Coordinates of C-alpha atoms in Angstrom, one line a residue:
Chain A
M271 CA -30.3 -42.8 25.7
V272 CA -30.0 -41.5 22.6
P273 CA -27.2 -43.3 20.8
L274 CA -24.3 -41.3 19.6
I275 CA -24.9 -42.1 15.8
V276 CA -27.8 -43.0 13.9
C277 CA -27.7 -43.7 9.9
E278 CA -30.7 -44.3 8.4
D279 CA -30.7 -45.3 5.0
L280 CA -27.4 -43.4 3.6
W281 CA -27.1 -42.9 0.1
K282 CA -24.1 -41.6 -1.7
V283 CA -23.8 -40.8 -5.3
Y284 CA -21.1 -40.0 -6.8
R285 CA -20.2 -39.0 -10.7
V286 CA -17.2 -39.6 -12.4
G287 CA -17.2 -37.9 -15.4
D288 CA -20.8 -40.0 -16.7
I289 CA -20.6 -42.8 -15.0
E290 CA -22.5 -43.0 -11.6
V291 CA -21.0 -44.5 -8.3
Q292 CA -23.1 -45.1 -5.4
A293 CA -20.5 -45.5 -2.7
L294 CA -23.0 -46.4 0.0
R295 CA -27.0 -47.2 -1.3
G296 CA -29.4 -47.6 1.5
L297 CA -26.6 -48.1 4.9
N298 CA -28.1 -48.1 8.2
V299 CA -26.7 -48.1 11.6
T300 CA -26.3 -47.2 15.2
I301 CA -23.7 -46.5 17.8
N302 CA -23.3 -46.0 21.0
D303 CA -22.0 -43.9 23.1
G304 CA -19.3 -45.4 24.5
E305 CA -18.6 -48.3 21.7
F306 CA -15.5 -49.6 19.8
V307 CA -16.1 -50.2 17.0
A308 CA -14.0 -51.6 13.9
I309 CA -15.6 -51.3 10.4
M310 CA -13.9 -53.0 7.7
G311 CA -14.3 -54.1 4.2
T312 CA -12.6 -54.3 1.2
S313 CA -11.1 -51.4 -1.1
G314 CA -14.6 -49.8 -3.0
S315 CA -17.0 -51.2 -0.2
G316 CA -17.9 -47.5 0.7
K317 CA -15.8 -47.7 4.2
S318 CA -13.7 -44.8 3.6
T319 CA -17.0 -43.0 1.6
L320 CA -18.6 -43.9 5.7
M321 CA -16.0 -42.7 7.4
N322 CA -16.3 -39.2 5.6
I323 CA -20.0 -38.7 6.4
L324 CA -20.0 -39.9 9.9
G325 CA -16.8 -37.4 10.3
C326 CA -19.0 -34.6 9.0
L327 CA -16.4 -34.1 5.7
D328 CA -19.3 -34.8 4.0
Q329 CA -22.7 -35.0 3.5
P330 CA -25.2 -38.3 2.6
S331 CA -26.5 -37.7 -0.9
K332 CA -30.1 -39.0 0.4
G333 CA -30.6 -40.7 4.1
H334 CA -30.4 -39.7 7.7
Y335 CA -27.7 -39.2 10.4
R336 CA -27.7 -37.7 13.1
L337 CA -24.5 -37.2 15.6
G338 CA -26.1 -37.2 19.0
G339 CA -29.4 -36.5 18.4
V340 CA -28.6 -33.5 15.4
E341 CA -29.4 -34.2 12.2
V342 CA -26.2 -33.4 10.1
E343 CA -28.4 -32.8 6.8
G344 CA -28.4 -29.4 5.4
L345 CA -25.6 -28.1 7.7
Q346 CA -23.5 -25.0 5.6
P347 CA -19.8 -26.1 5.7
D348 CA -19.1 -23.9 8.5
Q349 CA -21.8 -25.5 10.9
L350 CA -19.8 -28.8 9.8
A351 CA -16.6 -27.2 11.0
E352 CA -17.9 -26.7 14.1
I353 CA -19.1 -29.9 14.9
R354 CA -15.8 -31.6 14.2
N355 CA -14.1 -29.0 16.0
R356 CA -16.6 -29.7 19.0
K357 CA -16.8 -33.3 18.5
I358 CA -14.5 -35.2 16.4
G359 CA -11.1 -36.8 16.6
F360 CA -9.6 -37.4 13.1
V361 CA -7.2 -40.2 13.2
F362 CA -5.5 -40.6 9.5
Q363 CA -3.2 -43.9 7.8
S364 CA -0.8 -41.0 6.9
F365 CA -0.9 -38.8 10.1
N366 CA -1.5 -36.0 8.4
L367 CA 0.9 -33.7 11.0
I368 CA 1.6 -30.4 9.7
P369 CA 5.4 -30.1 8.4
R370 CA 7.5 -28.1 10.1
T371 CA 5.8 -27.4 13.0
S372 CA 6.3 -28.6 16.4
A373 CA 4.3 -32.1 18.2
L374 CA 2.9 -28.9 20.7
E375 CA 1.5 -26.8 18.1
N376 CA 0.4 -29.8 16.0
A377 CA -2.0 -30.9 19.0
Q378 CA -3.2 -27.7 19.8
L379 CA -4.6 -27.3 16.1
P380 CA -7.7 -27.5 17.1
L381 CA -7.7 -25.2 20.0
L382 CA -6.5 -22.6 17.3
Y383 CA -9.6 -22.7 15.8
R384 CA -11.6 -22.2 19.6
G385 CA -10.6 -18.6 20.3
L386 CA -8.3 -19.8 22.9
S387 CA -5.9 -17.5 24.9
L388 CA -2.4 -19.2 23.9
K389 CA -1.6 -20.0 27.5
E390 CA -4.8 -22.6 28.1
Q391 CA -4.0 -23.7 23.9
R392 CA -0.5 -24.8 25.2
A393 CA -1.5 -26.3 28.7
R394 CA -4.2 -28.0 26.8
A395 CA -1.9 -29.3 24.0
S396 CA 0.9 -30.9 26.7
T397 CA -1.4 -32.5 28.7
A398 CA -2.8 -34.4 25.6
L399 CA 1.1 -35.0 24.5
E400 CA 1.7 -36.4 28.3
R401 CA -1.4 -38.7 27.8
V402 CA -0.2 -40.0 24.6
G403 CA 3.1 -40.8 26.1
L404 CA 5.1 -38.3 24.2
K405 CA 6.5 -36.0 27.3
G406 CA 9.6 -34.3 26.7
R407 CA 8.8 -34.1 22.6
E408 CA 7.0 -31.4 22.7
H409 CA 9.0 -29.4 20.6
H410 CA 10.4 -32.0 18.1
T411 CA 8.9 -31.2 14.3
P412 CA 7.2 -34.4 12.5
T413 CA 10.6 -35.3 11.0
Q414 CA 12.1 -35.7 13.9
L415 CA 9.8 -38.1 15.4
S416 CA 9.1 -42.2 14.5
G417 CA 5.9 -43.4 12.3
G418 CA 4.9 -44.1 15.8
Q419 CA 5.1 -41.3 17.8
Q420 CA 4.0 -38.9 14.7
Q421 CA 0.9 -41.2 15.5
R422 CA 0.8 -40.1 19.1
V423 CA 0.8 -36.4 18.4
A424 CA -2.0 -37.5 15.8
I425 CA -3.7 -38.8 18.3
A426 CA -3.0 -35.9 20.9
R427 CA -4.1 -33.5 18.4
A428 CA -7.7 -35.7 18.3
L429 CA -8.2 -35.7 22.0
V430 CA -6.9 -32.0 22.5
T431 CA -11.3 -31.1 22.5
S432 CA -12.0 -33.8 24.2
P433 CA -14.2 -35.4 21.7
S434 CA -17.5 -37.3 21.9
L435 CA -16.2 -39.2 19.1
L436 CA -12.9 -40.4 17.5
L437 CA -12.4 -41.5 13.5
A438 CA -9.8 -43.7 12.8
D439 CA -9.2 -44.5 9.6
E440 CA -6.4 -47.5 9.3
P441 CA -4.5 -46.0 12.1
T442 CA -1.6 -48.3 11.9
G443 CA -1.7 -48.7 8.4
N444 CA 1.8 -47.2 7.9
L445 CA 2.8 -48.9 11.0
D446 CA 5.2 -51.6 12.1
T447 CA 3.5 -54.1 14.2
G448 CA 4.9 -53.0 17.6
S449 CA 4.1 -49.4 16.9
S450 CA 0.5 -50.4 16.0
Y451 CA -0.1 -52.3 19.5
E452 CA 1.3 -49.2 21.2
I453 CA -1.5 -47.1 19.4
M454 CA -4.4 -49.7 19.6
A455 CA -3.8 -49.6 23.4
I456 CA -3.7 -46.3 23.6
L457 CA -7.1 -46.0 21.6
E458 CA -8.1 -48.8 23.9
G459 CA -6.8 -46.4 27.0
L460 CA -9.4 -43.8 25.6
N461 CA -12.5 -46.2 24.9
R462 CA -12.1 -46.9 28.7
D463 CA -12.3 -43.3 29.2
G464 CA -16.3 -43.1 27.6
I465 CA -14.7 -41.5 23.9
T466 CA -16.5 -43.5 21.4
V467 CA -14.0 -44.8 19.0
I468 CA -14.8 -46.1 15.5
L469 CA -11.3 -47.7 13.5
V470 CA -11.3 -48.2 10.0
T471 CA -9.0 -51.8 9.1
H472 CA -7.9 -54.1 7.1
E473 CA -6.6 -56.3 9.4
V474 CA -8.0 -58.7 11.9
D475 CA -5.7 -58.1 14.8
I476 CA -6.2 -55.1 14.3
A477 CA -9.9 -54.8 14.4
A478 CA -9.5 -57.4 17.0
F479 CA -8.9 -54.6 20.0
A480 CA -12.8 -53.9 19.0
A481 CA -15.5 -54.9 20.8
R482 CA -17.6 -54.5 17.4
E483 CA -17.1 -55.4 14.0
I484 CA -18.9 -53.9 11.1
V485 CA -18.4 -55.3 7.7
I486 CA -19.9 -53.5 4.7
K487 CA -19.8 -54.6 1.2
D488 CA -21.2 -52.8 -2.0
G489 CA -22.2 -49.7 0.6
Q490 CA -24.7 -51.8 3.0
V491 CA -23.3 -53.5 6.1
L492 CA -22.9 -56.9 5.5
S493 CA -22.6 -57.7 9.4
D494 CA -22.1 -56.8 12.4
R495 CA -21.4 -58.7 15.4
A496 CA -19.9 -58.4 18.7
I497 CA -16.0 -59.3 19.2
Q498 CA -15.9 -62.4 21.2
D499 CA -11.9 -63.1 21.4
R500 CA -10.6 -59.3 22.0
A501 CA -7.3 -58.8 22.3
H502 CA -5.9 -57.2 25.1
Chain B
M275 CA -10.4 -14.0 16.9
P276 CA -7.1 -12.0 18.4
T277 CA -5.0 -14.8 19.3
F278 CA -6.4 -16.6 15.9
V279 CA -5.0 -13.5 14.1
W280 CA -1.8 -12.9 16.2
L281 CA -0.8 -16.8 15.8
T282 CA -1.5 -16.5 12.2
V283 CA 1.0 -14.0 12.0
V284 CA 4.0 -15.3 13.7
T285 CA 3.5 -18.6 11.6
A286 CA 3.4 -16.3 8.1
L287 CA 6.6 -14.8 10.0
R288 CA 8.3 -18.0 10.5
I289 CA 7.3 -19.3 6.8
L290 CA 8.6 -16.3 5.0
Q291 CA 11.9 -16.9 7.3
R292 CA 11.9 -20.6 6.0
N293 CA 11.9 -19.7 2.3
R294 CA 13.6 -16.1 2.9
L295 CA 15.0 -16.3 -1.0
R296 CA 10.9 -17.0 -2.5
A297 CA 9.8 -14.8 -0.1
G298 CA 12.5 -11.9 -1.2
L299 CA 11.8 -11.6 -4.6
T300 CA 8.1 -12.0 -4.2
M301 CA 8.7 -9.4 -2.7
L302 CA 10.8 -6.8 -5.0
G303 CA 7.9 -5.3 -6.4
I304 CA 6.5 -4.2 -3.7
I305 CA 9.8 -2.8 -2.1
I306 CA 10.7 -1.6 -5.5
G307 CA 7.2 0.1 -5.6
V308 CA 6.6 1.4 -2.2
G309 CA 10.9 2.5 -3.1
A310 CA 10.0 4.0 -6.3
V311 CA 6.7 6.2 -5.0
I312 CA 8.0 7.1 -1.7
A313 CA 11.4 8.9 -4.1
M314 CA 9.1 10.6 -6.8
V315 CA 6.6 12.1 -4.2
S316 CA 9.2 13.4 -2.1
I317 CA 11.8 14.5 -5.3
G318 CA 8.6 15.7 -7.0
E319 CA 7.2 17.7 -3.6
G320 CA 10.6 19.9 -3.5
A321 CA 10.1 19.9 -7.1
K322 CA 6.9 22.3 -6.1
L323 CA 8.8 24.0 -3.3
A324 CA 11.0 24.4 -4.9
V325 CA 9.1 26.0 -8.2
Q326 CA 6.4 27.8 -5.6
K327 CA 9.5 29.8 -3.7
Q328 CA 10.7 30.9 -7.1
I329 CA 7.5 32.4 -8.1
A330 CA 6.5 33.9 -4.9
S331 CA 10.3 35.6 -5.3
M332 CA 8.4 37.6 -8.7
G333 CA 5.1 38.3 -6.5
V334 CA 2.4 36.4 -7.2
N335 CA 0.2 39.7 -6.5
S336 CA 2.0 41.4 -9.6
I337 CA 0.6 42.1 -13.2
L338 CA 2.9 43.4 -15.8
I339 CA 2.1 45.8 -18.6
W340 CA 4.8 45.7 -21.7
P341 CA 4.3 48.2 -24.7
N342 CA 3.4 46.4 -28.2
Y343 CA 4.0 46.8 -31.6
S344 CA 1.1 49.0 -32.6
V345 CA -0.8 49.6 -36.4
I346 CA -1.0 52.8 -37.7
S347 CA -2.2 52.2 -41.0
G348 CA -1.7 49.0 -41.9
V349 CA 1.5 49.4 -40.9
R350 CA 2.5 47.3 -37.5
G351 CA 6.1 48.9 -36.1
G352 CA 8.6 46.7 -34.1
Q353 CA 7.5 46.1 -30.8
G354 CA 8.2 49.1 -28.8
A355 CA 9.1 51.1 -31.4
V356 CA 6.0 53.4 -31.1
V357 CA 5.6 55.2 -27.6
T358 CA 2.3 53.4 -26.3
L359 CA 2.6 53.4 -22.5
T360 CA 3.4 55.9 -19.8
V361 CA 4.0 57.5 -17.4
A362 CA 0.4 58.8 -17.3
D363 CA -0.7 55.6 -18.2
A364 CA 0.2 54.1 -15.0
I365 CA -0.6 57.1 -13.1
D366 CA -4.3 56.8 -14.6
L367 CA -4.4 53.1 -13.8
K368 CA -4.3 53.4 -9.9
K369 CA -6.7 56.0 -9.9
K370 CA -8.9 54.7 -11.6
I371 CA -9.3 51.5 -10.8
P372 CA -9.6 50.7 -7.2
L373 CA -8.7 47.0 -7.0
L374 CA -4.9 48.1 -8.0
A375 CA -2.9 48.6 -4.7
E376 CA 0.0 50.0 -6.1
A377 CA 1.1 51.0 -9.9
G378 CA 4.8 52.3 -10.6
W379 CA 6.7 52.0 -14.4
S380 CA 10.0 51.7 -15.5
R381 CA 12.5 52.0 -18.3
S382 CA 15.2 49.7 -18.9
G383 CA 18.3 49.3 -20.8
S384 CA 21.5 47.6 -21.3
M385 CA 24.7 49.5 -19.5
Q386 CA 28.4 49.4 -18.6
V387 CA 28.8 49.8 -15.0
M388 CA 31.9 50.5 -13.7
S389 CA 33.7 51.2 -9.9
G390 CA 37.1 51.3 -9.4
G391 CA 39.3 49.4 -12.2
R392 CA 36.2 47.1 -12.9
N393 CA 33.8 47.5 -15.4
W394 CA 30.8 45.1 -15.9
S395 CA 27.8 45.2 -17.6
T396 CA 24.8 44.9 -16.6
T397 CA 20.2 45.6 -16.7
V398 CA 20.1 49.6 -15.6
I399 CA 16.2 49.7 -14.3
G400 CA 15.0 53.4 -13.9
A401 CA 12.4 52.2 -11.9
S402 CA 9.1 54.5 -9.5
P403 CA 9.4 53.6 -5.9
S404 CA 6.7 51.5 -5.7
V405 CA 8.0 48.9 -8.6
L406 CA 10.4 48.5 -5.7
T407 CA 7.1 47.2 -3.2
I408 CA 5.7 45.6 -6.0
R409 CA 8.6 43.7 -7.1
D410 CA 8.9 42.4 -3.1
W411 CA 12.6 43.2 -3.8
A412 CA 14.5 43.0 -0.2
Y413 CA 17.9 44.5 0.7
S414 CA 21.1 42.5 2.3
S415 CA 22.5 45.7 3.2
G416 CA 21.6 49.5 3.3
G417 CA 17.8 50.2 1.9
P418 CA 15.4 51.3 -1.2
F419 CA 15.1 55.0 -2.5
T420 CA 12.1 57.1 -1.6
Q421 CA 9.7 59.6 -3.5
T422 CA 12.6 62.8 -2.8
D423 CA 14.9 61.0 -4.9
M424 CA 12.4 60.1 -7.4
D425 CA 11.3 63.8 -7.4
T426 CA 15.0 65.2 -6.9
A427 CA 16.4 63.0 -9.6
A428 CA 18.9 61.9 -7.4
R429 CA 22.3 60.3 -8.2
V430 CA 21.3 56.7 -6.2
A431 CA 21.4 53.3 -7.0
L432 CA 20.0 49.8 -6.1
I433 CA 22.2 46.6 -7.2
G434 CA 22.1 43.4 -7.1
Q435 CA 24.5 41.0 -5.6
T436 CA 26.2 39.9 -9.4
V437 CA 26.7 43.2 -9.6
V438 CA 28.5 43.7 -6.7
D439 CA 30.1 40.2 -6.8
N440 CA 31.9 41.8 -10.7
L441 CA 32.3 45.2 -9.2
F442 CA 33.8 45.0 -5.9
E443 CA 36.3 43.1 -4.1
S444 CA 35.1 40.4 -1.5
G445 CA 34.8 41.8 1.5
E446 CA 34.4 45.2 0.0
E447 CA 31.6 47.1 1.3
P448 CA 29.7 48.6 -1.4
V449 CA 26.8 50.6 -0.1
G450 CA 28.2 54.0 0.6
A451 CA 30.5 53.5 -2.8
V452 CA 30.5 55.9 -6.1
I453 CA 29.8 53.4 -9.1
R454 CA 29.6 55.1 -12.8
V455 CA 26.5 54.7 -14.8
K456 CA 27.6 56.0 -18.3
N457 CA 29.9 57.9 -16.6
V458 CA 27.1 59.5 -14.2
P459 CA 28.4 58.9 -10.7
I460 CA 25.9 57.2 -9.0
R461 CA 26.2 56.3 -4.8
V462 CA 24.6 53.3 -4.7
I463 CA 22.6 52.9 -1.4
G464 CA 21.5 49.4 -1.2
V465 CA 22.2 45.7 -2.5
L466 CA 19.3 43.8 -3.6
S467 CA 18.8 40.4 -1.8
P468 CA 19.5 38.0 -4.1
K469 CA 16.7 36.3 -5.6
G470 CA 18.0 33.7 -7.9
Q471 CA 16.7 32.4 -11.4
S472 CA 13.8 33.6 -12.7
P473 CA 12.1 31.0 -14.5
S474 CA 12.2 31.7 -17.4
G475 CA 16.3 31.5 -17.3
Y476 CA 17.4 35.0 -17.0
D477 CA 19.6 36.2 -13.1
Q478 CA 17.2 38.8 -11.5
D479 CA 20.4 40.0 -8.9
D480 CA 22.1 41.2 -12.4
V481 CA 20.6 44.6 -11.9
V482 CA 21.3 48.3 -11.2
I483 CA 17.8 49.7 -9.7
I484 CA 17.7 54.0 -9.7
P485 CA 14.7 56.1 -10.3
F486 CA 13.0 56.7 -13.0
T487 CA 13.7 60.2 -13.3
T488 CA 17.5 59.8 -12.5
A489 CA 17.3 57.1 -15.1
E490 CA 14.7 59.3 -17.6
R491 CA 17.1 62.6 -17.4
K492 CA 21.1 61.7 -16.9
V493 CA 21.8 58.3 -17.4
L494 CA 19.0 56.0 -20.2
G495 CA 17.5 59.5 -21.6
T496 CA 14.4 59.3 -23.5
S497 CA 13.0 60.7 -26.7
F498 CA 10.1 61.0 -25.1
L499 CA 9.4 62.5 -22.0
G500 CA 7.2 60.1 -19.9
S501 CA 7.7 57.2 -22.0
V502 CA 7.9 53.7 -19.9
S503 CA 8.9 50.1 -21.5
G504 CA 6.7 48.1 -18.3
V505 CA 4.2 49.7 -15.8
H506 CA 3.8 47.4 -13.2
V507 CA 1.0 47.0 -10.6
S508 CA -0.2 45.0 -7.6
T509 CA -3.6 43.8 -5.7
D510 CA -3.7 43.7 -2.5
R511 CA -5.7 39.5 -3.2
T512 CA -4.2 37.3 -5.5
E513 CA -8.0 36.6 -7.0
D514 CA -8.5 39.9 -8.2
I515 CA -5.9 39.6 -10.6
F516 CA -8.0 38.5 -13.5
D517 CA -10.6 41.3 -12.5
A518 CA -7.8 43.7 -12.2
I519 CA -6.2 42.4 -15.9
E520 CA -9.8 43.2 -17.9
Q521 CA -10.4 46.6 -15.9
I522 CA -6.4 47.6 -16.7
R523 CA -7.1 46.2 -20.3
E524 CA -10.5 48.4 -20.3
V525 CA -8.9 51.3 -19.3
L526 CA -5.8 51.6 -21.5
R527 CA -7.7 50.6 -24.9
S528 CA -10.2 53.3 -23.9
R529 CA -6.8 56.0 -23.1
H530 CA -5.4 54.7 -26.7
R531 CA -8.3 55.1 -28.0
L532 CA -8.4 52.1 -29.7
Q533 CA -12.1 50.8 -30.9
G534 CA -13.4 48.2 -31.8
D535 CA -11.3 45.2 -33.4
R536 CA -7.9 47.2 -33.2
P537 CA -5.3 45.0 -31.5
D538 CA -4.3 46.1 -27.7
D539 CA -1.3 48.6 -28.2
F540 CA 0.4 47.0 -25.1
L541 CA 0.5 43.1 -23.0
I542 CA -0.7 42.5 -19.8
R543 CA 1.6 39.0 -18.0
T544 CA 1.2 38.1 -14.8
Q545 CA 3.1 35.9 -12.6
I546 CA 0.2 33.7 -12.0
D547 CA 0.7 32.1 -16.0
V548 CA 4.0 31.7 -15.1
A549 CA 3.7 30.5 -11.9
K550 CA 0.3 27.9 -13.4
I551 CA 2.6 26.6 -16.1
Q552 CA 5.5 26.0 -13.3
E553 CA 3.3 24.2 -10.9
G554 CA 1.5 22.5 -14.1
T555 CA 4.7 21.4 -15.1
S556 CA 5.9 19.8 -12.5
E557 CA 2.9 18.3 -11.9
T558 CA 2.3 16.8 -14.5
L559 CA 5.9 15.0 -13.6
T560 CA 5.1 13.7 -10.2
G561 CA 2.0 12.2 -11.9
M562 CA 3.8 10.4 -14.7
L563 CA 6.2 9.0 -12.1
L564 CA 3.0 7.9 -9.2
V565 CA 1.7 6.5 -12.3
I566 CA 5.2 4.1 -12.9
A567 CA 5.3 3.5 -9.1
S568 CA 2.0 2.9 -9.0
V569 CA 2.9 0.3 -12.0
S570 CA 5.7 -1.6 -9.9
L571 CA 3.1 -1.6 -7.0
L572 CA 0.1 -3.4 -8.9
V573 CA 3.2 -6.2 -10.7
G574 CA 4.1 -6.7 -6.6
G575 CA 1.1 -6.7 -6.2
I576 CA 0.4 -9.8 -8.9
G577 CA 3.8 -11.7 -7.5
I578 CA 2.5 -11.6 -4.0
M579 CA -0.3 -13.9 -6.0
N580 CA 1.6 -15.8 -8.3
I581 CA 3.2 -16.8 -5.1
L582 CA 0.2 -16.7 -3.1
L583 CA -1.3 -19.4 -5.3
V584 CA 1.7 -22.1 -5.6
S585 CA 1.6 -21.7 -1.6
V586 CA -2.1 -23.1 -1.8
T587 CA -1.3 -25.6 -4.5
E588 CA 1.8 -26.7 -1.7
R589 CA -0.3 -26.3 1.1
T590 CA -3.3 -28.2 0.3
R591 CA -2.8 -31.2 2.2
E592 CA -2.0 -28.8 5.2
I593 CA -5.6 -26.8 4.1
G594 CA -7.2 -30.0 4.2
I595 CA -5.9 -31.5 7.9
R596 CA -7.6 -27.7 9.3
M597 CA -10.3 -28.1 7.8
A598 CA -10.8 -31.3 9.5
V599 CA -9.5 -29.9 13.1
G600 CA -12.3 -27.5 12.7
A601 CA -11.1 -24.3 10.6
K602 CA -14.0 -22.1 9.1
R603 CA -14.1 -20.6 6.4
L604 CA -13.1 -17.7 7.3
H605 CA -10.3 -18.9 8.9
I606 CA -8.1 -20.7 5.9
M607 CA -8.8 -17.2 4.2
M608 CA -7.3 -15.4 7.1
Q609 CA -4.7 -17.3 6.9
F610 CA -3.9 -17.1 3.4
L611 CA -5.1 -12.8 3.5
I612 CA -2.8 -12.1 6.7
E613 CA 0.1 -14.2 4.9
A614 CA -0.3 -12.0 1.8
M615 CA -0.2 -9.1 4.3
T616 CA 3.0 -10.1 5.8
L617 CA 4.9 -10.4 2.3
S618 CA 3.0 -7.0 1.9
M619 CA 4.2 -5.2 4.7
V620 CA 7.7 -6.9 5.1
G621 CA 8.6 -5.4 1.4
G622 CA 6.8 -2.2 1.6
G623 CA 8.4 -1.6 5.5
I624 CA 11.4 -2.3 3.5
G625 CA 10.4 -0.4 0.5
V626 CA 9.7 2.7 2.9
L627 CA 13.9 2.6 3.3
L628 CA 14.7 2.4 0.1
G629 CA 12.4 5.0 -0.4
V630 CA 13.7 7.4 2.0
T631 CA 17.5 6.5 1.4
A632 CA 16.8 7.7 -2.4
A633 CA 15.0 10.5 -1.7
K634 CA 17.8 11.7 1.1
L635 CA 21.1 10.2 -1.5
T636 CA 19.4 12.3 -4.3
S637 CA 19.3 15.5 -2.3
I638 CA 23.0 14.7 -1.0
I639 CA 24.2 13.9 -4.6
A640 CA 22.5 15.5 -7.1
G641 CA 21.3 18.6 -5.2
W642 CA 17.5 18.6 -5.8
P643 CA 15.2 19.8 -3.0
T644 CA 13.4 16.3 -1.9
I645 CA 10.8 16.7 1.1
I646 CA 10.2 13.7 2.5
S647 CA 6.8 13.9 4.3
G648 CA 4.9 11.2 6.6
K649 CA 2.1 11.2 4.9
T650 CA 3.6 10.2 1.8
I651 CA 5.6 7.5 3.4
V652 CA 1.6 6.4 5.1
T653 CA 0.3 6.3 1.7
A654 CA 2.6 4.3 -0.1
F655 CA 2.9 2.3 3.2
G656 CA -1.0 2.0 3.0
F657 CA -1.2 1.4 -1.0
S658 CA 1.1 -1.6 -0.4
L659 CA -1.0 -3.0 2.3
V660 CA -3.7 -2.5 0.3
V661 CA -2.4 -4.3 -2.7
G662 CA -1.2 -7.2 -0.2
L663 CA -5.0 -7.8 0.6
F664 CA -6.3 -7.6 -2.7
F665 CA -4.3 -9.9 -4.1
G666 CA -4.4 -12.5 -1.7
L667 CA -8.3 -12.1 -1.7
Y668 CA -8.0 -14.4 -4.9
P669 CA -5.9 -17.3 -3.4
A670 CA -7.4 -17.0 0.0
N671 CA -10.2 -17.4 -1.1
K672 CA -9.3 -20.5 -3.4
A673 CA -8.1 -21.8 0.0
A674 CA -10.9 -21.6 2.0
R675 CA -13.2 -23.1 -1.2
L676 CA -11.6 -26.4 -1.2
N677 CA -13.4 -29.7 -0.5
P678 CA -11.5 -30.6 2.9
I679 CA -12.1 -34.6 1.4
E680 CA -9.8 -33.8 -1.5
A681 CA -7.5 -31.6 0.7
L682 CA -7.0 -34.3 2.1
R683 CA -5.8 -36.9 0.0
Y684 CA -3.9 -34.1 -2.1
E685 CA -0.6 -35.6 -2.8

């Protein structure tokens, strides 16, 4: 079976003025379909850059990234947008919902760019909201929802396209412990249903929900291990 | 794509509604621009039609020839000092120039006319019957005099509405009445339909027309039999006017034995000249007003561009989110273009209402004729759309070129 994610000798070099910053330095990682991976590392370790590349928001300076066997290198912005829309769901630390727009419409957003009929968009978005336990809150706007609920809307938005990969960048960073565990339980459930989940976090107890822990330092993989004592 | 477009339109309308004051102020330029274009063109078209009607009332195919001063041994007499134009000239013109449909002649003078206890100073024109045809007079009652009246120097007259108003009681029937012109009793046989003011500003209805022979022998008198103060000719087709003028000049110069570089002793004028000047003036005016109105539309467009640039900056994060979930560049571009066009369309719509109202009010209050044509409305509205599209392009393109990572990180 072809692994879902294959990163070979991944380099990312930024220029900030005259200074060259090497965010990734020959990183190698392979993630299989259906895995639940936590990526950890201090700030500046390169984990955000890695997430951007894995999410097809950015491209490596050098090296190869294959997503589901497809080489991402050399693709045009619109082709990357297509991949993000079809294969990837994003969950961000700051929720990133569109303000003054209902939960349903936020969850519908990825489908808007697929040219589906409004009826189908709504039906699929409602199902996704139901799955994250927000039935009855479809018409609430982000300001009318708690942080945990907003993050659930964001998860519903990520789910609505039935992606094969869900990328969560510190999804619990802005949440209290109770909400954090609820969110993690939802992610765990999704993983159990077959979606590959990659999670970036600082917190050990959050990382403990995952099955595999990759620690990044200075743009390279420092350690890569299976988590024995998973939280449930 | 259609679902995307109309959902985006709905979103754009919602955003407009949310920022009503801002949207209103942004649209103001377009509203005023479209309104001004419609009002100005309507007023301009109305003025043009009024001028054209006035010109048509004068007979566009007619040519008027006046006697000019003549130069004899270096002495220049005043205009009409010497008889330079005669009945024979008119008859000969008709005979020699096939382009001419009609030829007539007239003499006029200012006279006191009387009826009952009233009197009025007016212009008395002695005219050949063909002049009536050439000038295209219509009759509100009665009818024209005939060649027989002309041959017998009959004492019959056609009078204009102004003369009727000043000589007769209201309700009194002028046709059949006898008026006195320089103590000569003359029977009124027709009342001319009102023509109103001429483009040069005299009252065309302040006139008494009698047969030329009657005028020459009984009323105006003459020092030289057959001398006329005007020869009127007409052509069948307007485009023949200029050829006809050339031929008239040749015939008259040869008849008057004007050789080499001796100046013409006559003046030729057509209503076309007047018509052209008048039309030109009203077109220039319309053009100028249109330019001013277009500038306003342009300013409106810049307003839209400005507010969209603000909007792109304010909503950078939203753009990032949309890109992250799979919006392509075209989607982002269309979203902002649709917002720009929604602004200009709503503004244009309000502007159409404003312009039509302004034109109607101008008609009612100032009494100016206005023509509100569908073409004007569609053009003005279409122009506002083009303005929206044009000035929306830059901000929309700016939004579509954002880097998704930077946009997502934007605070």
